[in-house]
């Protein structure tokens, strides 16, 4: 009987202690929750994976790389660059394949004006075929597929141009730059098409012209050499700028009038022609 009373007294004492200390316990839990909430990050997930297997007697490899980067990007109509969070995902469907165009590139962009921005859907998304991709400080995304490189604007995700050789650039009005790129004509273009020349900024394409030949056979031969031709901007004097193309058919010289290519006054080799293409992109900036 003595042990029963001891148990009852102990139980009552424990209840008294719990009653006395529970407010302190609840306050501690509340403070801890508040501190954790204040330090918690709003996170976006990503993964980098490499896998390999044997298939039909050969190795089949798959690689997924995800990287995050913050950049200040110049936006059209905004005098100050905007800070963006960029998530770049590159999926190489078969790292051992030699065929061009394998893989996929995806870029998602979020503004970083406030904490709540990363909880919202992406500002824009770019999806393109390619095996490698890179972000440039000039505000562009470069996607490589085969021997061709495609450029996209980080300001809004617009496609700017394709190029088969390193593009050229020149400065206008201080640190503003213009890009000149040359790409061989696509298969779905007219048979006389040789290449497409693009004048662009980091936000939009300004002018696209097609270089064509009078003879489809000659066009096909010249098309195969486009990757070895690089546009060369030249400034003859303070006001006269031209874009020179050293084609196998001869020198082509196109005057630049502000943000326009003056094809009416261009120097064109015999048997070739320049055709203005439908405007593409956001317009001039």
mmCIF file of C-alpha atoms in Angstrom:
data_model
loop_
_atom_site.group_PDB
_atom_site.id
_atom_site.type_symbol
_atom_site.label_atom_id
_atom_site.label_comp_id
_atom_site.label_asym_id
_atom_site.label_seq_id
_atom_site.Cartn_x
_atom_site.Cartn_y
_atom_site.Cartn_z
ATOM 1 C CA UNK A 1 0.000 0.000 0.000
ATOM 2 C CA UNK A 2 2.925 2.290 0.785
ATOM 3 C CA UNK A 3 4.249 1.867 -2.763
ATOM 4 C CA UNK A 4 0.863 2.791 -4.247
ATOM 5 C CA UNK A 5 0.811 6.099 -2.378
ATOM 6 C CA UNK A 6 4.391 6.763 -3.482
ATOM 7 C CA UNK A 7 3.385 6.222 -7.122
ATOM 8 C CA UNK A 8 0.357 8.513 -6.789
ATOM 9 C CA UNK A 9 2.402 11.280 -5.174
ATOM 10 C CA UNK A 10 5.067 10.969 -7.866
ATOM 11 C CA UNK A 11 2.463 11.130 -10.619
ATOM 12 C CA UNK A 12 0.864 14.248 -9.130
ATOM 13 C CA UNK A 13 4.276 15.929 -8.756
ATOM 14 C CA UNK A 14 5.178 15.143 -12.365
ATOM 15 C CA UNK A 15 1.887 16.637 -13.518
ATOM 16 C CA UNK A 16 2.554 19.764 -11.482
ATOM 17 C CA UNK A 17 6.030 20.156 -12.994
ATOM 18 C CA UNK A 18 4.670 19.661 -16.516
ATOM 19 C CA UNK A 19 1.922 22.205 -15.869
ATOM 20 C CA UNK A 20 4.451 24.714 -14.615
ATOM 21 C CA UNK A 21 6.937 24.248 -17.424
ATOM 22 C CA UNK A 22 4.622 23.736 -20.419
ATOM 23 C CA UNK A 23 4.328 27.480 -21.194
ATOM 24 C CA UNK A 24 8.111 27.668 -21.338
ATOM 25 C CA UNK A 25 8.193 24.584 -23.569
ATOM 26 C CA UNK A 26 5.581 26.001 -25.906
ATOM 27 C CA UNK A 27 7.386 29.327 -26.035
ATOM 28 C CA UNK A 28 10.648 27.575 -26.907
ATOM 29 C CA UNK A 29 8.988 25.594 -29.688
ATOM 30 C CA UNK A 30 7.443 28.787 -31.037
ATOM 31 C CA UNK A 31 10.754 30.667 -31.022
ATOM 32 C CA UNK A 32 12.507 27.779 -32.737
ATOM 33 C CA UNK A 33 9.829 27.572 -35.440
ATOM 34 C CA UNK A 34 10.025 31.330 -35.990
ATOM 35 C CA UNK A 35 13.821 31.232 -36.297
ATOM 36 C CA UNK A 36 13.744 28.316 -38.742
ATOM 37 C CA UNK A 37 11.068 30.000 -40.817
ATOM 38 C CA UNK A 38 13.090 33.205 -40.981
ATOM 39 C CA UNK A 39 16.174 31.344 -42.204
ATOM 40 C CA UNK A 40 14.430 29.005 -44.649
ATOM 41 C CA UNK A 41 15.269 29.274 -48.345
ATOM 42 C CA UNK A 42 12.874 29.093 -51.248
ATOM 43 C CA UNK A 43 14.698 26.507 -53.349
ATOM 44 C CA UNK A 44 14.546 25.255 -56.934
ATOM 45 C CA UNK A 45 15.746 21.714 -57.497
ATOM 46 C CA UNK A 46 18.124 20.331 -60.077
ATOM 47 C CA UNK A 47 20.180 17.238 -60.719
ATOM 48 C CA UNK A 48 23.308 16.129 -62.545
ATOM 49 C CA UNK A 49 23.308 12.469 -63.570
ATOM 50 C CA UNK A 50 25.488 10.225 -65.691
ATOM 51 C CA UNK A 51 24.361 6.734 -66.642
ATOM 52 C CA UNK A 52 25.866 4.053 -68.874
ATOM 53 C CA UNK A 53 24.619 0.706 -70.127
ATOM 54 C CA UNK A 54 25.488 -1.912 -72.727
ATOM 55 C CA UNK A 55 23.043 -2.080 -75.601
ATOM 56 C CA UNK A 56 23.414 -4.289 -78.705
ATOM 57 C CA UNK A 57 27.100 -4.748 -78.012
ATOM 58 C CA UNK A 58 27.951 -1.068 -77.564
ATOM 59 C CA UNK A 59 28.035 1.398 -74.704
ATOM 60 C CA UNK A 60 25.068 3.715 -74.420
ATOM 61 C CA UNK A 61 25.595 6.716 -72.151
ATOM 62 C CA UNK A 62 23.198 9.415 -70.950
ATOM 63 C CA UNK A 63 24.200 12.628 -69.214
ATOM 64 C CA UNK A 64 22.042 15.273 -67.548
ATOM 65 C CA UNK A 65 23.689 18.434 -66.248
ATOM 66 C CA UNK A 66 21.798 21.162 -64.383
ATOM 67 C CA UNK A 67 23.417 24.434 -63.378
ATOM 68 C CA UNK A 68 22.083 27.593 -61.743
ATOM 69 C CA UNK A 69 23.443 31.058 -62.365
ATOM 70 C CA UNK A 70 22.410 34.617 -61.583
ATOM 71 C CA UNK A 71 23.047 37.343 -64.143
ATOM 72 C CA UNK A 72 22.234 40.996 -64.707
ATOM 73 C CA UNK A 73 20.576 41.144 -68.141
ATOM 74 C CA UNK A 74 19.738 44.264 -70.134
ATOM 75 C CA UNK A 75 16.021 44.351 -70.894
ATOM 76 C CA UNK A 76 14.381 46.234 -73.806
ATOM 77 C CA UNK A 77 13.008 49.563 -72.643
ATOM 78 C CA UNK A 78 14.569 49.295 -69.182
ATOM 79 C CA UNK A 79 17.543 51.593 -68.492
ATOM 80 C CA UNK A 80 18.855 49.279 -65.769
ATOM 81 C CA UNK A 81 19.784 45.605 -66.162
ATOM 82 C CA UNK A 82 17.470 43.138 -64.440
ATOM 83 C CA UNK A 83 18.754 40.381 -62.201
ATOM 84 C CA UNK A 84 17.657 36.924 -63.345
ATOM 85 C CA UNK A 85 18.036 33.425 -61.962
ATOM 86 C CA UNK A 86 18.852 31.051 -64.827
ATOM 87 C CA UNK A 87 18.445 27.282 -64.650
ATOM 88 C CA UNK A 88 20.263 25.577 -67.530
ATOM 89 C CA UNK A 89 19.579 21.896 -68.198
ATOM 90 C CA UNK A 90 21.544 19.998 -70.848
ATOM 91 C CA UNK A 91 20.491 16.427 -71.664
ATOM 92 C CA UNK A 92 22.874 14.447 -73.844
ATOM 93 C CA UNK A 93 20.853 11.450 -75.006
ATOM 94 C CA UNK A 94 23.955 9.485 -76.016
ATOM 95 C CA UNK A 95 27.366 10.860 -75.075
ATOM 96 C CA UNK A 96 29.067 8.347 -77.383
ATOM 97 C CA UNK A 97 27.022 9.191 -80.501
ATOM 98 C CA UNK A 98 28.662 11.162 -83.297
ATOM 99 C CA UNK A 99 25.440 12.245 -84.989
ATOM 100 C CA UNK A 100 24.755 15.985 -84.731
ATOM 101 C CA UNK A 101 21.665 17.272 -83.013
ATOM 102 C CA UNK A 102 21.515 14.652 -80.248
ATOM 103 C CA UNK A 103 20.357 15.913 -76.903
ATOM 104 C CA UNK A 104 18.171 18.702 -75.575
ATOM 105 C CA UNK A 105 18.809 22.046 -73.931
ATOM 106 C CA UNK A 106 16.338 23.779 -71.638
ATOM 107 C CA UNK A 107 16.687 27.199 -70.029
ATOM 108 C CA UNK A 108 14.279 28.568 -67.415
ATOM 109 C CA UNK A 109 14.546 32.145 -66.171
ATOM 110 C CA UNK A 110 13.072 33.787 -63.071
ATOM 111 C CA UNK A 111 13.317 37.447 -62.071
ATOM 112 C CA UNK A 112 14.936 38.111 -58.714
ATOM 113 C CA UNK A 113 13.083 41.223 -57.641
ATOM 114 C CA UNK A 114 11.758 39.509 -54.498
ATOM 115 C CA UNK A 115 11.675 36.217 -52.587
ATOM 116 C CA UNK A 116 8.258 35.328 -53.982
ATOM 117 C CA UNK A 117 9.532 35.376 -57.600
ATOM 118 C CA UNK A 118 11.071 31.893 -57.417
ATOM 119 C CA UNK A 119 7.705 30.487 -56.289
ATOM 120 C CA UNK A 120 6.092 31.655 -59.525
ATOM 121 C CA UNK A 121 6.298 30.022 -62.984
ATOM 122 C CA UNK A 122 9.390 30.884 -64.996
ATOM 123 C CA UNK A 123 9.482 34.228 -66.772
ATOM 124 C CA UNK A 124 10.224 32.287 -69.975
ATOM 125 C CA UNK A 125 11.494 28.877 -71.069
ATOM 126 C CA UNK A 126 13.737 28.005 -74.014
ATOM 127 C CA UNK A 127 13.842 24.413 -75.322
ATOM 128 C CA UNK A 128 16.173 23.582 -78.214
ATOM 129 C CA UNK A 129 18.042 20.580 -79.656
ATOM 130 C CA UNK A 130 21.709 20.526 -78.726
ATOM 131 C CA UNK A 131 24.466 18.756 -76.856
ATOM 132 C CA UNK A 132 26.203 21.720 -75.225
ATOM 133 C CA UNK A 133 25.120 25.184 -74.155
ATOM 134 C CA UNK A 134 26.659 28.212 -72.494
ATOM 135 C CA UNK A 135 25.582 31.568 -71.069
ATOM 136 C CA UNK A 136 27.458 34.678 -72.167
ATOM 137 C CA UNK A 137 27.962 37.968 -70.375
ATOM 138 C CA UNK A 138 26.559 39.799 -73.400
ATOM 139 C CA UNK A 139 23.115 38.450 -72.467
ATOM 140 C CA UNK A 140 22.810 35.488 -74.833
ATOM 141 C CA UNK A 141 22.436 31.713 -74.651
ATOM 142 C CA UNK A 142 24.512 29.748 -77.170
ATOM 143 C CA UNK A 143 23.313 26.236 -78.069
ATOM 144 C CA UNK A 144 25.540 23.996 -80.178
ATOM 145 C CA UNK A 145 24.082 21.201 -82.266
ATOM 146 C CA UNK A 146 26.470 19.629 -84.701
ATOM 147 C CA UNK A 147 28.561 22.308 -86.412
ATOM 148 C CA UNK A 148 25.856 24.956 -85.977
ATOM 149 C CA UNK A 149 25.364 27.376 -83.113
ATOM 150 C CA UNK A 150 22.021 28.967 -82.254
ATOM 151 C CA UNK A 151 21.838 32.154 -80.183
ATOM 152 C CA UNK A 152 18.930 33.130 -77.929
ATOM 153 C CA UNK A 153 18.305 36.328 -75.993
ATOM 154 C CA UNK A 154 18.370 36.109 -72.207
ATOM 155 C CA UNK A 155 16.135 39.195 -72.085
ATOM 156 C CA UNK A 156 13.075 37.213 -73.191
ATOM 157 C CA UNK A 157 14.178 33.873 -74.640
ATOM 158 C CA UNK A 158 13.796 34.930 -78.305
ATOM 159 C CA UNK A 159 15.783 33.131 -80.982
ATOM 160 C CA UNK A 160 18.259 35.586 -82.500
ATOM 161 C CA UNK A 161 20.178 33.786 -85.242
ATOM 162 C CA UNK A 162 22.010 30.651 -86.344
ATOM 163 C CA UNK A 163 25.655 30.694 -87.321
ATOM 164 C CA UNK A 164 28.088 28.219 -88.846
ATOM 165 C CA UNK A 165 31.171 30.358 -88.163
ATOM 166 C CA UNK A 166 32.158 32.657 -85.297
ATOM 167 C CA UNK A 167 29.931 35.762 -85.477
ATOM 168 C CA UNK A 168 31.466 39.219 -85.715
ATOM 169 C CA UNK A 169 30.491 42.217 -83.595
ATOM 170 C CA UNK A 170 31.062 45.947 -83.439
ATOM 171 C CA UNK A 171 30.227 48.726 -80.984
ATOM 172 C CA UNK A 172 27.739 51.535 -81.524
ATOM 173 C CA UNK A 173 26.867 54.388 -79.167
ATOM 174 C CA UNK A 174 29.294 53.507 -76.424
ATOM 175 C CA UNK A 175 29.113 49.923 -75.154
ATOM 176 C CA UNK A 176 26.082 48.850 -77.203
ATOM 177 C CA UNK A 177 27.022 46.097 -79.640
ATOM 178 C CA UNK A 178 25.733 44.687 -82.899
ATOM 179 C CA UNK A 179 26.314 41.098 -84.021
ATOM 180 C CA UNK A 180 26.700 39.833 -87.586
ATOM 181 C CA UNK A 181 26.254 36.105 -88.223
ATOM 182 C CA UNK A 182 26.280 33.890 -91.305
ATOM 183 C CA UNK A 183 24.596 30.487 -91.610
ATOM 184 C CA UNK A 184 24.173 28.110 -94.540
ATOM 185 C CA UNK A 185 20.666 27.965 -95.992
ATOM 186 C CA UNK A 186 18.356 25.312 -94.572
ATOM 187 C CA UNK A 187 17.095 22.428 -96.677
ATOM 188 C CA UNK A 188 13.560 23.831 -96.743
ATOM 189 C CA UNK A 189 14.736 27.101 -98.336
ATOM 190 C CA UNK A 190 14.673 27.709 -102.104
ATOM 191 C CA UNK A 191 17.186 25.728 -104.149
ATOM 192 C CA UNK A 192 18.993 28.953 -105.124
ATOM 193 C CA UNK A 193 19.614 29.927 -101.488
ATOM 194 C CA UNK A 194 23.227 29.945 -100.293
ATOM 195 C CA UNK A 195 23.236 31.477 -96.821
ATOM 196 C CA UNK A 196 21.434 33.790 -94.412
ATOM 197 C CA UNK A 197 23.151 36.892 -93.041
ATOM 198 C CA UNK A 198 21.740 38.318 -89.790
ATOM 199 C CA UNK A 199 22.311 41.663 -88.101
ATOM 200 C CA UNK A 200 21.214 41.502 -84.460
ATOM 201 C CA UNK A 201 21.522 42.849 -80.943
ATOM 202 C CA UNK A 202 21.569 40.762 -77.774
ATOM 203 C CA UNK A 203 17.790 41.301 -77.517
ATOM 204 C CA UNK A 204 16.457 41.012 -81.078
ATOM 205 C CA UNK A 205 17.208 40.337 -84.738
ATOM 206 C CA UNK A 206 17.344 43.574 -86.725
ATOM 207 C CA UNK A 207 17.760 42.404 -90.333
ATOM 208 C CA UNK A 208 17.988 39.099 -92.170
ATOM 209 C CA UNK A 209 18.975 38.782 -95.808
ATOM 210 C CA UNK A 210 19.338 35.698 -97.964
ATOM 211 C CA UNK A 211 22.301 35.291 -100.288
ATOM 212 C CA UNK A 212 21.160 33.513 -103.441
ATOM 213 C CA UNK A 213 22.660 32.380 -106.741
ATOM 214 C CA UNK A 214 21.158 32.421 -110.211
ATOM 215 C CA UNK A 215 21.978 28.725 -110.677
ATOM 216 C CA UNK A 216 20.847 26.086 -108.116
ATOM 217 C CA UNK A 217 23.923 23.927 -108.810
ATOM 218 C CA UNK A 218 26.233 26.849 -108.091
ATOM 219 C CA UNK A 219 24.227 27.638 -104.968
ATOM 220 C CA UNK A 220 24.725 24.103 -103.684
ATOM 221 C CA UNK A 221 28.499 24.315 -104.208
ATOM 222 C CA UNK A 222 28.759 27.686 -102.486
ATOM 223 C CA UNK A 223 26.563 26.510 -99.625
ATOM 224 C CA UNK A 224 29.138 23.893 -98.659
ATOM 225 C CA UNK A 225 31.767 26.598 -98.057
ATOM 226 C CA UNK A 226 29.691 28.912 -95.841
ATOM 227 C CA UNK A 227 31.227 27.565 -92.614
ATOM 228 C CA UNK A 228 34.631 28.905 -93.754
ATOM 229 C CA UNK A 229 33.349 32.457 -94.353
ATOM 230 C CA UNK A 230 33.272 34.951 -91.499
ATOM 231 C CA UNK A 231 31.614 38.377 -91.734
ATOM 232 C CA UNK A 232 34.069 41.239 -91.265
ATOM 233 C CA UNK A 233 32.736 44.658 -90.172
ATOM 234 C CA UNK A 234 34.806 47.516 -91.599
ATOM 235 C CA UNK A 235 34.739 51.244 -90.902
ATOM 236 C CA UNK A 236 36.114 53.130 -93.919
ATOM 237 C CA UNK A 237 35.613 56.525 -92.264
ATOM 238 C CA UNK A 238 33.701 58.007 -89.328
ATOM 239 C CA UNK A 239 30.297 57.411 -90.937
ATOM 240 C CA UNK A 240 30.656 54.615 -93.505
ATOM 241 C CA UNK A 241 30.521 51.051 -92.176
ATOM 242 C CA UNK A 242 30.321 47.895 -94.296
ATOM 243 C CA UNK A 243 30.045 44.144 -93.789
ATOM 244 C CA UNK A 244 32.496 42.218 -95.985
ATOM 245 C CA UNK A 245 32.046 38.565 -96.966
ATOM 246 C CA UNK A 246 34.928 36.851 -98.740
ATOM 247 C CA UNK A 247 32.934 34.260 -100.695
ATOM 248 C CA UNK A 248 34.500 31.802 -103.165
ATOM 249 C CA UNK A 249 32.519 33.650 -105.849
ATOM 250 C CA UNK A 250 34.133 36.965 -104.901
ATOM 251 C CA UNK A 251 33.961 39.755 -102.330
ATOM 252 C CA UNK A 252 30.524 40.852 -101.185
ATOM 253 C CA UNK A 253 30.375 44.253 -99.455
ATOM 254 C CA UNK A 254 27.143 45.412 -97.798
ATOM 255 C CA UNK A 255 26.856 48.984 -96.437
ATOM 256 C CA UNK A 256 25.381 49.429 -92.945
ATOM 257 C CA UNK A 257 22.871 52.241 -92.549
ATOM 258 C CA UNK A 258 22.277 52.674 -88.804
ATOM 259 C CA UNK A 259 20.708 49.375 -87.750
ATOM 260 C CA UNK A 260 19.902 48.346 -91.315
ATOM 261 C CA UNK A 261 21.727 46.580 -94.133
ATOM 262 C CA UNK A 262 21.552 48.661 -97.314
ATOM 263 C CA UNK A 263 21.312 45.850 -99.850
ATOM 264 C CA UNK A 264 20.402 48.311 -102.629
ATOM 265 C CA UNK A 265 23.950 49.737 -102.526
ATOM 266 C CA UNK A 266 25.725 46.435 -101.894
ATOM 267 C CA UNK A 267 28.675 45.243 -103.964
ATOM 268 C CA UNK A 268 27.634 41.762 -105.151
ATOM 269 C CA UNK A 269 29.646 39.234 -107.223
ATOM 270 C CA UNK A 270 28.230 38.349 -110.613
ATOM 271 C CA UNK A 271 25.565 35.661 -110.511
ATOM 272 C CA UNK A 272 24.620 36.308 -106.882
ATOM 273 C CA UNK A 273 21.819 38.339 -105.300
ATOM 274 C CA UNK A 274 20.635 39.589 -101.918
ATOM 275 C CA UNK A 275 17.004 39.054 -100.905
ATOM 276 C CA UNK A 276 15.514 40.660 -97.798
ATOM 277 C CA UNK A 277 13.770 38.160 -95.552
ATOM 278 C CA UNK A 278 10.669 38.684 -93.428
ATOM 279 C CA UNK A 279 11.525 40.569 -90.217
ATOM 280 C CA UNK A 280 12.036 38.237 -87.269
ATOM 281 C CA UNK A 281 12.040 38.847 -83.562
ATOM 282 C CA UNK A 282 11.068 41.753 -81.415
ATOM 283 C CA UNK A 283 11.970 44.582 -83.754
ATOM 284 C CA UNK A 284 14.785 47.044 -83.501
ATOM 285 C CA UNK A 285 16.458 48.084 -80.296
#
